[in-house]
Short mmCIF file of N, CA and C in Angstrom, two decimals:
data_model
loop_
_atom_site.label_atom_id
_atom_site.label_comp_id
_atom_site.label_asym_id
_atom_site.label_seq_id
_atom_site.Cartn_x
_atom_site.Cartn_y
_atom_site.Cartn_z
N UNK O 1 0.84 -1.18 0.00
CA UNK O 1 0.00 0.00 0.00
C UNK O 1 0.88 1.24 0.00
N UNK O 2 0.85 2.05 -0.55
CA UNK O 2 1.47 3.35 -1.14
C UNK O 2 0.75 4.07 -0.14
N UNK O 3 1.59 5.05 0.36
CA UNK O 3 1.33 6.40 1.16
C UNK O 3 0.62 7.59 0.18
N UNK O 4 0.36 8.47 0.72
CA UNK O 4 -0.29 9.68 -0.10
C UNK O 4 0.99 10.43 -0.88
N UNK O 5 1.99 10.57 -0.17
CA UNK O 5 3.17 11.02 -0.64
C UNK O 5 4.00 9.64 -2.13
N UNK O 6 3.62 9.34 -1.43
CA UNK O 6 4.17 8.07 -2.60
C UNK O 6 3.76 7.71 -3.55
N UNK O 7 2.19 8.14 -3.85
CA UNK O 7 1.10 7.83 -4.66
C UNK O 7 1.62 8.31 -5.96
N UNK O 8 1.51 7.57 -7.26
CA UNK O 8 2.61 8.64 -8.70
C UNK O 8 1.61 9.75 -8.65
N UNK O 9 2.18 10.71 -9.53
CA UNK O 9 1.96 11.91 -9.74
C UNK O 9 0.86 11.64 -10.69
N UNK O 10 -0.23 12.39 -10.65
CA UNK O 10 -1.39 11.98 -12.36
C UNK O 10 -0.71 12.72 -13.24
N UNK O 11 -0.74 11.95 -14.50
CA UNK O 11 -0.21 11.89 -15.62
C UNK O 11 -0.73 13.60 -16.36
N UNK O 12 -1.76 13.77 -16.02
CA UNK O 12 -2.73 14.59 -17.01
C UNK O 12 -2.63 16.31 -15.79
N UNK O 13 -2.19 17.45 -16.04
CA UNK O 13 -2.35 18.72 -15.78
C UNK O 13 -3.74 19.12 -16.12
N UNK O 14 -4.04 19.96 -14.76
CA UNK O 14 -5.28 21.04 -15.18
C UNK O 14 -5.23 21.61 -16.33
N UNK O 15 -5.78 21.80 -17.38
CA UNK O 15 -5.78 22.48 -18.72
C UNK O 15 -6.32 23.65 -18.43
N UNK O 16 -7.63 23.57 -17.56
CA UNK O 16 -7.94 25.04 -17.23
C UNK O 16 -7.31 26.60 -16.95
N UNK O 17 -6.34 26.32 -16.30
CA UNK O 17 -5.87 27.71 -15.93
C UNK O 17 -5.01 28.20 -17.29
N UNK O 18 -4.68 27.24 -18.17
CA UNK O 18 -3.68 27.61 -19.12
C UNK O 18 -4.64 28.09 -20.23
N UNK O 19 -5.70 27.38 -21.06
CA UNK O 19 -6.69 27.79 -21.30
C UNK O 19 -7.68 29.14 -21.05
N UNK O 20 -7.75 29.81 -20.09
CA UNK O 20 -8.63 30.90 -19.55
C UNK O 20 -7.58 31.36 -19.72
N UNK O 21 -6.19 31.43 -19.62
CA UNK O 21 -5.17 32.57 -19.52
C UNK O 21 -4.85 32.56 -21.34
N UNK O 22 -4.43 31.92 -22.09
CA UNK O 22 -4.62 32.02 -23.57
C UNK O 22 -5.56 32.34 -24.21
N UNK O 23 -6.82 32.39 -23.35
CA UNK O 23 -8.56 32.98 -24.06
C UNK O 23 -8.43 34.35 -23.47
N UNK O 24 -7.90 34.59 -22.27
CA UNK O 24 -7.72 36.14 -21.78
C UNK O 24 -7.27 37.07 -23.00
N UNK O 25 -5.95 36.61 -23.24
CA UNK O 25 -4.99 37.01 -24.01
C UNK O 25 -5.42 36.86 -25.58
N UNK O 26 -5.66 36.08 -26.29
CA UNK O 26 -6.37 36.38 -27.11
C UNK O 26 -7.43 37.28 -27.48
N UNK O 27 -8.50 37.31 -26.26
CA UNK O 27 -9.35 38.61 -26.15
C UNK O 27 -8.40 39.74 -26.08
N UNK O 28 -7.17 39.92 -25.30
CA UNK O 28 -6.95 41.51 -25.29
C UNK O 28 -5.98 41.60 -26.58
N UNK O 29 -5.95 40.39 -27.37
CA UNK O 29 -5.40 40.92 -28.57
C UNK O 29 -6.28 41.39 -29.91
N UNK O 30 -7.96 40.62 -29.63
CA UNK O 30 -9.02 41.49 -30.62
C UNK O 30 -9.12 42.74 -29.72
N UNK O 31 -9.01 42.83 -28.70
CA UNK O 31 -9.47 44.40 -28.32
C UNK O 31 -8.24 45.46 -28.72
N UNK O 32 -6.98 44.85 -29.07
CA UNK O 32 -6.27 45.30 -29.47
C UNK O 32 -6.28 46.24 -30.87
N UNK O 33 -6.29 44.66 -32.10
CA UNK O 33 -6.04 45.12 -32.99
C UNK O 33 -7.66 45.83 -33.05
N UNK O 34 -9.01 45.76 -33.02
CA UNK O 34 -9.75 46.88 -32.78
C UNK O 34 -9.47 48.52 -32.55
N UNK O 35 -8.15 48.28 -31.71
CA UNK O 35 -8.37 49.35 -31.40
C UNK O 35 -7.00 50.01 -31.90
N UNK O 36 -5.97 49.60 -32.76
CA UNK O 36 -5.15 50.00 -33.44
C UNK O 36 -4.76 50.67 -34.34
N UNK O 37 -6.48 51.19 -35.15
CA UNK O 37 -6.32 52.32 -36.39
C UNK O 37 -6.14 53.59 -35.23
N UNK O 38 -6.64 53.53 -34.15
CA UNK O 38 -6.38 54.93 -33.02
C UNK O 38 -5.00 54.88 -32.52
N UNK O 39 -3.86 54.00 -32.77
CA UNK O 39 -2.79 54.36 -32.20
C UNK O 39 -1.81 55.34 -32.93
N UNK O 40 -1.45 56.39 -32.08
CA UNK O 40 -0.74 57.57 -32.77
C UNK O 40 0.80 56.87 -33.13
N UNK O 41 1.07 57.36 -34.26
CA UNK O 41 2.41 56.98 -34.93
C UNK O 41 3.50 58.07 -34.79
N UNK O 42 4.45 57.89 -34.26
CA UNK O 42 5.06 56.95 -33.43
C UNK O 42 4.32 56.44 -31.88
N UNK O 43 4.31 55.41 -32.09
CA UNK O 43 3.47 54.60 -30.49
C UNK O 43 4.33 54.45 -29.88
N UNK O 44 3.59 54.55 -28.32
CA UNK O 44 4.20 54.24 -27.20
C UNK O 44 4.69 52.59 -27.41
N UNK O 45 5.92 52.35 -26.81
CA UNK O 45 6.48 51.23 -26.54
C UNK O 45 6.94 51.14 -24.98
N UNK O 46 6.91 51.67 -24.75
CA UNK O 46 7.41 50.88 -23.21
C UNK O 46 7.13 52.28 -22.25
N UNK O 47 6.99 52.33 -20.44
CA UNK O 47 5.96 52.60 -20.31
C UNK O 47 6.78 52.76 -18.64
N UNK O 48 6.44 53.78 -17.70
CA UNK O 48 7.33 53.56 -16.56
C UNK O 48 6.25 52.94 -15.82
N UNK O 49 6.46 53.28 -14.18
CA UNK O 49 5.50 52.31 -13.03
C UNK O 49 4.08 52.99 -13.22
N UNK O 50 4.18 54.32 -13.70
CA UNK O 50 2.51 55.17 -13.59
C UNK O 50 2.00 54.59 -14.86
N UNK O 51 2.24 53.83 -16.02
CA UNK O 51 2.12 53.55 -16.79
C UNK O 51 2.45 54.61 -17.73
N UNK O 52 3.05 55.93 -18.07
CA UNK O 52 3.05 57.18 -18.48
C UNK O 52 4.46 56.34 -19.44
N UNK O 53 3.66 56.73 -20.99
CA UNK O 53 5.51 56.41 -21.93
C UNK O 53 6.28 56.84 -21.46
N UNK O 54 7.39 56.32 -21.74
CA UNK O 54 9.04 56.86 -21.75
C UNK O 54 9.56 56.49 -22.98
N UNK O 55 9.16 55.76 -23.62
CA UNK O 55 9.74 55.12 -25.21
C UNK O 55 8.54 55.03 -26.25
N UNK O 56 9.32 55.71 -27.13
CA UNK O 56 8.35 55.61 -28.71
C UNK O 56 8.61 54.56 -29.86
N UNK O 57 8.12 54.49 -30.91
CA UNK O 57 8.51 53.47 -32.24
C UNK O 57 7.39 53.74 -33.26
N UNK O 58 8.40 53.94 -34.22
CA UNK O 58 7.22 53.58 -35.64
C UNK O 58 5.97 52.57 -35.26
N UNK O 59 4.81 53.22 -36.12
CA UNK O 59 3.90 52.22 -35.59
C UNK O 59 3.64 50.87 -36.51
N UNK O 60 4.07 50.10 -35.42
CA UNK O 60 3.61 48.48 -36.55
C UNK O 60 2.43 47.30 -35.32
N UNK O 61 1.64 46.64 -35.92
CA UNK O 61 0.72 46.03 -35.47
C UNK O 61 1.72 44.88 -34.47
N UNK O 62 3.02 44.61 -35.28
CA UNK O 62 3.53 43.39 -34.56
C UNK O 62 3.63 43.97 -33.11
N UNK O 63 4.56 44.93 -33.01
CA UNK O 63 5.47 46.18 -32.18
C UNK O 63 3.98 45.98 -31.12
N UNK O 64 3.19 46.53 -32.00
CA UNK O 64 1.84 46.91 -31.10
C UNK O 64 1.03 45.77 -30.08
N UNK O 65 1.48 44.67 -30.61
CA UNK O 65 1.12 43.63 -29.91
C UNK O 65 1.77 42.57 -29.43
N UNK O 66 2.90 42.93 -29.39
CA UNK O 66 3.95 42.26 -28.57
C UNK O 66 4.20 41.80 -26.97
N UNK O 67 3.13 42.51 -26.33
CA UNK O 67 2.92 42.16 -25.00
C UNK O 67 2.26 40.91 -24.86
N UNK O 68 1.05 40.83 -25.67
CA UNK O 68 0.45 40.17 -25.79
C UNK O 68 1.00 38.50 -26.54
N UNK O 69 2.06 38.65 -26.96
CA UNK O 69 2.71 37.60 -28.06
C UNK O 69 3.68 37.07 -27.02
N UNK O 70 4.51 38.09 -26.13
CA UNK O 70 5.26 38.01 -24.84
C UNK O 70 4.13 36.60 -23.80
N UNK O 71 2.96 37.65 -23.71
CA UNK O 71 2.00 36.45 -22.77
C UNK O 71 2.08 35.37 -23.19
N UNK O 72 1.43 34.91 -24.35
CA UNK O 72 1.08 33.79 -24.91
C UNK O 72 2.44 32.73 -24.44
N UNK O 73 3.35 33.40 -25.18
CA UNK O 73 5.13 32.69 -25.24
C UNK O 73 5.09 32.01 -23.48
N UNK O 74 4.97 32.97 -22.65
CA UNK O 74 5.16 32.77 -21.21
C UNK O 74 4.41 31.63 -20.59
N UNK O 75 3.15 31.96 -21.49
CA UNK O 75 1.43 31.03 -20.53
C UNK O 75 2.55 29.60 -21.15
N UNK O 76 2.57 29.30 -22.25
CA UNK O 76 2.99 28.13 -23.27
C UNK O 76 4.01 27.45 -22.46
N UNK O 77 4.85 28.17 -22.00
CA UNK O 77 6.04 27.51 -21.35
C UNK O 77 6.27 26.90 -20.21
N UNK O 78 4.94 27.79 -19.56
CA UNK O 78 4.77 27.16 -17.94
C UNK O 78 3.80 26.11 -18.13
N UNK O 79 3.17 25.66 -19.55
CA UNK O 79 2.37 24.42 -19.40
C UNK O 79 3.16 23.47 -19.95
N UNK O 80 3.78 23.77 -20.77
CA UNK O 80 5.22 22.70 -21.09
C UNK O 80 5.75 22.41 -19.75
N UNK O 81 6.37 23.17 -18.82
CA UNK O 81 6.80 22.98 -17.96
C UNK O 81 6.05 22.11 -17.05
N UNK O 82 4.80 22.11 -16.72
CA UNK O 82 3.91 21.40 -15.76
C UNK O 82 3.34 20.50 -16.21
N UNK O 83 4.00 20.27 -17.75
CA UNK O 83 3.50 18.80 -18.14
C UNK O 83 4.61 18.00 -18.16
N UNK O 84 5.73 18.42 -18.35
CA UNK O 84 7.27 17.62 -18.27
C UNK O 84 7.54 17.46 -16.66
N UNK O 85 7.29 17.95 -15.57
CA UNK O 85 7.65 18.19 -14.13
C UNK O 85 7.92 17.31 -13.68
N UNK O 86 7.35 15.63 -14.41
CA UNK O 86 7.88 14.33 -13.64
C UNK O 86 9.02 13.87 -14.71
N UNK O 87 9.66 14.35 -15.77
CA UNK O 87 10.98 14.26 -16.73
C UNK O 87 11.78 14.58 -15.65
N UNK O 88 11.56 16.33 -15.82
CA UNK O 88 12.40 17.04 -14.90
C UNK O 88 13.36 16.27 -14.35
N UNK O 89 12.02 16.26 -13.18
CA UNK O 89 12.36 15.85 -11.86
C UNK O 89 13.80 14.28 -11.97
N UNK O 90 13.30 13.60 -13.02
CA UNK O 90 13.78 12.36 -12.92
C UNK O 90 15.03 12.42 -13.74
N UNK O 91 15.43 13.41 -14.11
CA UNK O 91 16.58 14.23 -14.72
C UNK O 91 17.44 14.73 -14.19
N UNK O 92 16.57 15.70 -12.55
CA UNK O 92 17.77 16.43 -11.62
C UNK O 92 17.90 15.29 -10.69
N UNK O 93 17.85 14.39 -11.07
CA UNK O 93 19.03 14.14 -9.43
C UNK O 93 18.17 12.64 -8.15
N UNK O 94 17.29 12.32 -9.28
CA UNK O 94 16.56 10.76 -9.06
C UNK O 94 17.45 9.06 -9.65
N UNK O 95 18.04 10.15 -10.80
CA UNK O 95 18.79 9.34 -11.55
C UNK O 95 20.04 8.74 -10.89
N UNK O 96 20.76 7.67 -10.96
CA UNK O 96 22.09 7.53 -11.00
C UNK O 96 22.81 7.66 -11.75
N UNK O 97 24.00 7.64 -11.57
CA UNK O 97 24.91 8.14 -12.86
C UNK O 97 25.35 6.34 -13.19
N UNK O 98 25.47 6.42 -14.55
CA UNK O 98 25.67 4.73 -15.04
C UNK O 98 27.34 4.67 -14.75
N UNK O 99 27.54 4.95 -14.67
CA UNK O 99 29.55 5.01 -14.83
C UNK O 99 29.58 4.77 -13.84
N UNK O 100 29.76 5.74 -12.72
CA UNK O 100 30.15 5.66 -11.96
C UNK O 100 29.65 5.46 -10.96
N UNK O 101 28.31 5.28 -10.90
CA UNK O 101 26.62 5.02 -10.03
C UNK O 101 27.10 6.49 -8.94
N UNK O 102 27.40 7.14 -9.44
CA UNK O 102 27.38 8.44 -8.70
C UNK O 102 26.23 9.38 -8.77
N UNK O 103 25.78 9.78 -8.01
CA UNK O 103 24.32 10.59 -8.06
C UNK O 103 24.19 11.86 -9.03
N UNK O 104 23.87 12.21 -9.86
CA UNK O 104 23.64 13.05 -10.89
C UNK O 104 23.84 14.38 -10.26
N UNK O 105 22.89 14.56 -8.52
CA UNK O 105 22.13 15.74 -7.55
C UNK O 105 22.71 15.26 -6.72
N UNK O 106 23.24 16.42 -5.44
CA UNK O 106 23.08 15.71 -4.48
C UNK O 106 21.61 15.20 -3.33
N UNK O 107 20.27 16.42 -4.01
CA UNK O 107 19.65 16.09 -3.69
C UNK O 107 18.36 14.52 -3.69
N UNK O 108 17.95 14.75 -2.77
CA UNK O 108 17.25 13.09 -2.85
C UNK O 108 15.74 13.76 -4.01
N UNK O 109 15.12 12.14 -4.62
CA UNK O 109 14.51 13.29 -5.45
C UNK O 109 13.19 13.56 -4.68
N UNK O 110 12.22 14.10 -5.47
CA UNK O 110 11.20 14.74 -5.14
C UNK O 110 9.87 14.22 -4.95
N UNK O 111 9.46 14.46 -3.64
CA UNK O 111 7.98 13.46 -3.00
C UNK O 111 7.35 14.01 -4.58
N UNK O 112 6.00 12.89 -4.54
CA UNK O 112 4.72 12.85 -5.12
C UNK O 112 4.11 14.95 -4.50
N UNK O 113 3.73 14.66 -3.63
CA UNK O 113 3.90 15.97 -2.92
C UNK O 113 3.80 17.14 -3.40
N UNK O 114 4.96 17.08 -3.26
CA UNK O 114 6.09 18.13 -4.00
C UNK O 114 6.13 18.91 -5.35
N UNK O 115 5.72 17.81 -6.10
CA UNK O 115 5.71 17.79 -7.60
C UNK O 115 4.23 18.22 -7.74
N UNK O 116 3.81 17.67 -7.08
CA UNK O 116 1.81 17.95 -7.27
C UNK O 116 1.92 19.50 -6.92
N UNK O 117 2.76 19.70 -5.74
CA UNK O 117 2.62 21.47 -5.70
C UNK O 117 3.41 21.92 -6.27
N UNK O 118 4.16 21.52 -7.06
CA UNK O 118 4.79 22.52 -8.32
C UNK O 118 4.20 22.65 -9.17
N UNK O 119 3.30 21.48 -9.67
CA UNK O 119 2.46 21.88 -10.81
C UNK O 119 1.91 22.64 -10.47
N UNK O 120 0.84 22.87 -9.41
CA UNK O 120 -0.02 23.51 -9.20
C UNK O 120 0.30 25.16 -8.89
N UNK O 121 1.26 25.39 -8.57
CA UNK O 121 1.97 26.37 -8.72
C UNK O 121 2.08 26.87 -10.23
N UNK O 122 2.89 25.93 -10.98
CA UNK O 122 2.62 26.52 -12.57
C UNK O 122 1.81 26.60 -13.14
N UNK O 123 0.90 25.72 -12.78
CA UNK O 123 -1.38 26.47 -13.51
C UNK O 123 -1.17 27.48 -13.37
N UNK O 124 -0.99 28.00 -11.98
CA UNK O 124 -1.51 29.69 -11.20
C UNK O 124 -0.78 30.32 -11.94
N UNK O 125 0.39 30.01 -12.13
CA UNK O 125 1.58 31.29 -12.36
C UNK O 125 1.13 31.64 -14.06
N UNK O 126 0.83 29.96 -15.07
CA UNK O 126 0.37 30.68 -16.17
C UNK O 126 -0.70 31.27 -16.34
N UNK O 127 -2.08 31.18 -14.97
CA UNK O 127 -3.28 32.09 -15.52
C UNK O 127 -2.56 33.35 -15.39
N UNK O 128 -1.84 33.67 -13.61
CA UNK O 128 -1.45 34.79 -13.07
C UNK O 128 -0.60 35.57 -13.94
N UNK O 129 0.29 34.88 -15.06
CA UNK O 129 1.26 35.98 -15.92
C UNK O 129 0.02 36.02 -17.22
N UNK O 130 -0.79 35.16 -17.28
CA UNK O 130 -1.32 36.01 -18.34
C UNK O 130 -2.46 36.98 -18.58
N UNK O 131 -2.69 36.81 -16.86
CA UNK O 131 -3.65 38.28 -16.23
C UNK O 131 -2.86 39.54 -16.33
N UNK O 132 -1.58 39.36 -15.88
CA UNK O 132 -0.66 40.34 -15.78
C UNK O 132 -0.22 41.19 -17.03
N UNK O 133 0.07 40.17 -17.86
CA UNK O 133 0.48 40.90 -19.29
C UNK O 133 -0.46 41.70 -19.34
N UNK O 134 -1.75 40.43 -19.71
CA UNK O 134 -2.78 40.98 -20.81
C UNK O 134 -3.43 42.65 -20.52
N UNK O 135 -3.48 42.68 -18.60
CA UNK O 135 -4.12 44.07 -18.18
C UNK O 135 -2.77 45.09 -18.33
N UNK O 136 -1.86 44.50 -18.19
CA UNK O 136 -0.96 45.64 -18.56
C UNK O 136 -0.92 46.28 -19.95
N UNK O 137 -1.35 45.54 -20.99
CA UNK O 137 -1.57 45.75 -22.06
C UNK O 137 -2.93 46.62 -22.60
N UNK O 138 -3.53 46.31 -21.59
CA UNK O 138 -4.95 47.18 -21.89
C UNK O 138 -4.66 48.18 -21.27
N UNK O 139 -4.16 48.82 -19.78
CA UNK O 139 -4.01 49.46 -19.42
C UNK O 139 -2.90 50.57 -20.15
N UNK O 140 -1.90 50.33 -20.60
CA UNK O 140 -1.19 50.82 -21.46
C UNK O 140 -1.29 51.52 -23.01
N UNK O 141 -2.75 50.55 -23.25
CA UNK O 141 -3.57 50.82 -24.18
C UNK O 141 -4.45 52.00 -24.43
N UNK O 142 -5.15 51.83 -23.47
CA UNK O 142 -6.04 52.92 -22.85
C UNK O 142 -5.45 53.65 -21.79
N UNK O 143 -4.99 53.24 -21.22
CA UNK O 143 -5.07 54.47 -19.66
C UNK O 143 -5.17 53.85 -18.71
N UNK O 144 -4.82 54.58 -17.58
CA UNK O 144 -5.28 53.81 -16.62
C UNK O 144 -6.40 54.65 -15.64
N UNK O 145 -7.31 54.39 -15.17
CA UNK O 145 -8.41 55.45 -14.74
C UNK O 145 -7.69 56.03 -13.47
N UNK O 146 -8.34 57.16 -13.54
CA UNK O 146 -7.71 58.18 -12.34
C UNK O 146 -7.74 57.27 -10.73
N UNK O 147 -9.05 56.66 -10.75
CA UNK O 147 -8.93 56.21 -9.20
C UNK O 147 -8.09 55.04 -8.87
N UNK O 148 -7.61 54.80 -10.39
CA UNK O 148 -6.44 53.29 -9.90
C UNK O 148 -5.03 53.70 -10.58
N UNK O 149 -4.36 54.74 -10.59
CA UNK O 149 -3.40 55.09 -10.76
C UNK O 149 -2.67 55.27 -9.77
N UNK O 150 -2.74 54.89 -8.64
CA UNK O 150 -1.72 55.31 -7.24
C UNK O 150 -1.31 53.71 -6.81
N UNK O 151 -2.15 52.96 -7.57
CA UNK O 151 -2.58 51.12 -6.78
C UNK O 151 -2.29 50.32 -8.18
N UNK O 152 -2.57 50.46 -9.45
CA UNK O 152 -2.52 49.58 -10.44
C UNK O 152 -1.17 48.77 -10.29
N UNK O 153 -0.50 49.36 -10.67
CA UNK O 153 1.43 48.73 -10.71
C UNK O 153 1.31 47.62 -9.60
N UNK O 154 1.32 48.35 -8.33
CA UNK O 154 1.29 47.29 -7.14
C UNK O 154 0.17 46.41 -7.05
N UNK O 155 -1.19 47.07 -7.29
CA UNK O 155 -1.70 45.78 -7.68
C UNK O 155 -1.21 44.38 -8.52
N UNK O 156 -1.35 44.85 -9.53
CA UNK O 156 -0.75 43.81 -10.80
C UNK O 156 0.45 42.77 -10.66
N UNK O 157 1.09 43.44 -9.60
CA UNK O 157 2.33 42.64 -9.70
C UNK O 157 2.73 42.02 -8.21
N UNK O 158 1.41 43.10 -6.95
CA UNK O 158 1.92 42.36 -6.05
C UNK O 158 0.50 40.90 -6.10
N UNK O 159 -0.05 41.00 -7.53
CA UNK O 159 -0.92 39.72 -7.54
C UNK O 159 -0.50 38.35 -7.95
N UNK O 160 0.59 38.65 -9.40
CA UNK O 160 1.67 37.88 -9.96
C UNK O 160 2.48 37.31 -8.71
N UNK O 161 2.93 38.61 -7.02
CA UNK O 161 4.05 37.95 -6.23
C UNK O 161 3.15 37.04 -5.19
N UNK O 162 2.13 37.28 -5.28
CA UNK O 162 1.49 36.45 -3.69
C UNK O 162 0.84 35.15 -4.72
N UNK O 163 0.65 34.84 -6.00
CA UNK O 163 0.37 33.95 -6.31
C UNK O 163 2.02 32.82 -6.41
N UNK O 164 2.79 33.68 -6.71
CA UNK O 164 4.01 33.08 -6.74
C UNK O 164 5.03 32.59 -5.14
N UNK O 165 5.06 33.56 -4.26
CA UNK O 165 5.08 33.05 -2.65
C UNK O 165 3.98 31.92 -2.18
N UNK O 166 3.04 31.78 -2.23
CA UNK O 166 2.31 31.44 -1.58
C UNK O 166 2.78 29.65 -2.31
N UNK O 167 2.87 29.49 -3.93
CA UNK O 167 2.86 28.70 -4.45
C UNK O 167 4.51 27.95 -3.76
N UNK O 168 5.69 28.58 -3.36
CA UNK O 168 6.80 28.79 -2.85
C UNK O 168 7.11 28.07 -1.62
N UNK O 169 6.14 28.64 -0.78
CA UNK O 169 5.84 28.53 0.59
C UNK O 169 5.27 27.44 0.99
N UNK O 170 4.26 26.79 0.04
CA UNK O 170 3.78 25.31 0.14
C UNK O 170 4.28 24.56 -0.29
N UNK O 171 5.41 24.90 -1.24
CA UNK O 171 6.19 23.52 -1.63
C UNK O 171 7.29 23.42 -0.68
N UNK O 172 7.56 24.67 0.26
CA UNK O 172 9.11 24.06 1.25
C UNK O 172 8.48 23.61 2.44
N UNK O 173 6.99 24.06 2.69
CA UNK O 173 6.77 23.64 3.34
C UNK O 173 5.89 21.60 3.59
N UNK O 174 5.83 21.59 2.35
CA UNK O 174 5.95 20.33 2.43
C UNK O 174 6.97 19.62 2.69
N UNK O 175 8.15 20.45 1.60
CA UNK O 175 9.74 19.42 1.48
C UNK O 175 10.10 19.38 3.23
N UNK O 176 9.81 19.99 4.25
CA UNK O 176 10.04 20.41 5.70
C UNK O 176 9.19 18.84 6.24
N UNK O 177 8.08 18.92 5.75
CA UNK O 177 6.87 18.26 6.03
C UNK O 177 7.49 16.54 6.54
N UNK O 178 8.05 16.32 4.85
CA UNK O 178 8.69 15.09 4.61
C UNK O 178 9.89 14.97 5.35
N UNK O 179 10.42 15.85 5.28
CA UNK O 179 11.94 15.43 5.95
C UNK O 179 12.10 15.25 7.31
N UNK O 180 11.05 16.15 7.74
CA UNK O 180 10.93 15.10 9.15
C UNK O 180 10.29 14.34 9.67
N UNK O 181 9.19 13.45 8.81
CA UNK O 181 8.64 12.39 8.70
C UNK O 181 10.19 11.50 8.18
N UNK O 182 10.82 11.65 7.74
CA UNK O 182 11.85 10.60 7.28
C UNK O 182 12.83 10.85 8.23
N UNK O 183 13.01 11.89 8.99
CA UNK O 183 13.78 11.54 10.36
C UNK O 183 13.32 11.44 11.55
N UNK O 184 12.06 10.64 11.36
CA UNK O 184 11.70 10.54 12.40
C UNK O 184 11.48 9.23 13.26
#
């Protein structure tokens, strides 16, 4: 009988969060190009913490939607990533080395656990970066309204950091969890 920790990892990732974050992003790229015969030439390209330009560029649709192409790239990688997580894993340091049966890592490898909260960590992080882009992109787009110009920035990003701590914080605190169940 297999422990909960021991149990394999399921084969199959939430599709959801990666999904709603690529349908986000896709939406703010029709609201985009919609709204792209209004962008003044030379366009803003890049943008300080008030969201207020600091950088211009000839105007091109790619240029113009590059945040959005940035998201997509990002969401894509963290579901690659959370679908490979049991490769990974069995890559850093589960393995022996054939030669010399010397350990690849020195670490031991990684509970069932562990891995379940890393994935789950990378769902969040790809809805959470592609909330992040995509409103930064609208916001940058349009404006940002007077009553959320003192809070937007820190919003946005301290939403990206507490989805990313929190995801952090439960995986050491498991690896803590285990290790002293195994010295115990």
């Amino acid at each position: 009988a297999q422990s909960k920790a021991e149990a394999p990892l399921p084969a199959r990732i939430r599709l959801w969060p990666f999904l709603a974050g690529f349908g986000y992003l896709l939406a703010v790229a029709g609201i985009g190009i919609a709204h792209y015969p209004a962008v003044p030439d030379p366009m803003p390209v890049h943008f300080d913490a008030a969201f207020a330009p600091d950088r211009w560029a000839a105007k091109s649709l790619t240029g113009f939607l590059l945040p959005v192409f940035i998201g997509l790239g990002v969401t894509l990688l963290l579901w690659v990533l959370a679908a490979l997580l049991p490769v990974l894993d069995a890559l850093g340091g589960s393995q022996s080395h054939p030669a010399a049966g010397v350990q690849l890592s020195p670490r031991a490898p990684a509970t069932t656990q562990t891995l379940l909260l890393t994935r789950r960590m990378l769902e969040r992080l790809g809805l959470s970066v592609a909330l992040l882009i995509g409103t930064v992109a609208l916001l940058t787009w349009f404006g940002v309204p007077g009553w959320a110009e003192p809070w937007a920035f820190i919003l946005l990003v301290g939403g990206f950091l507490g989805v990313l701590t929190f995801g952090v914080v439960g995986i050491v605190r498991s690896e803590r969890a285990e290790t002293h169940q195994v010295g115990a």
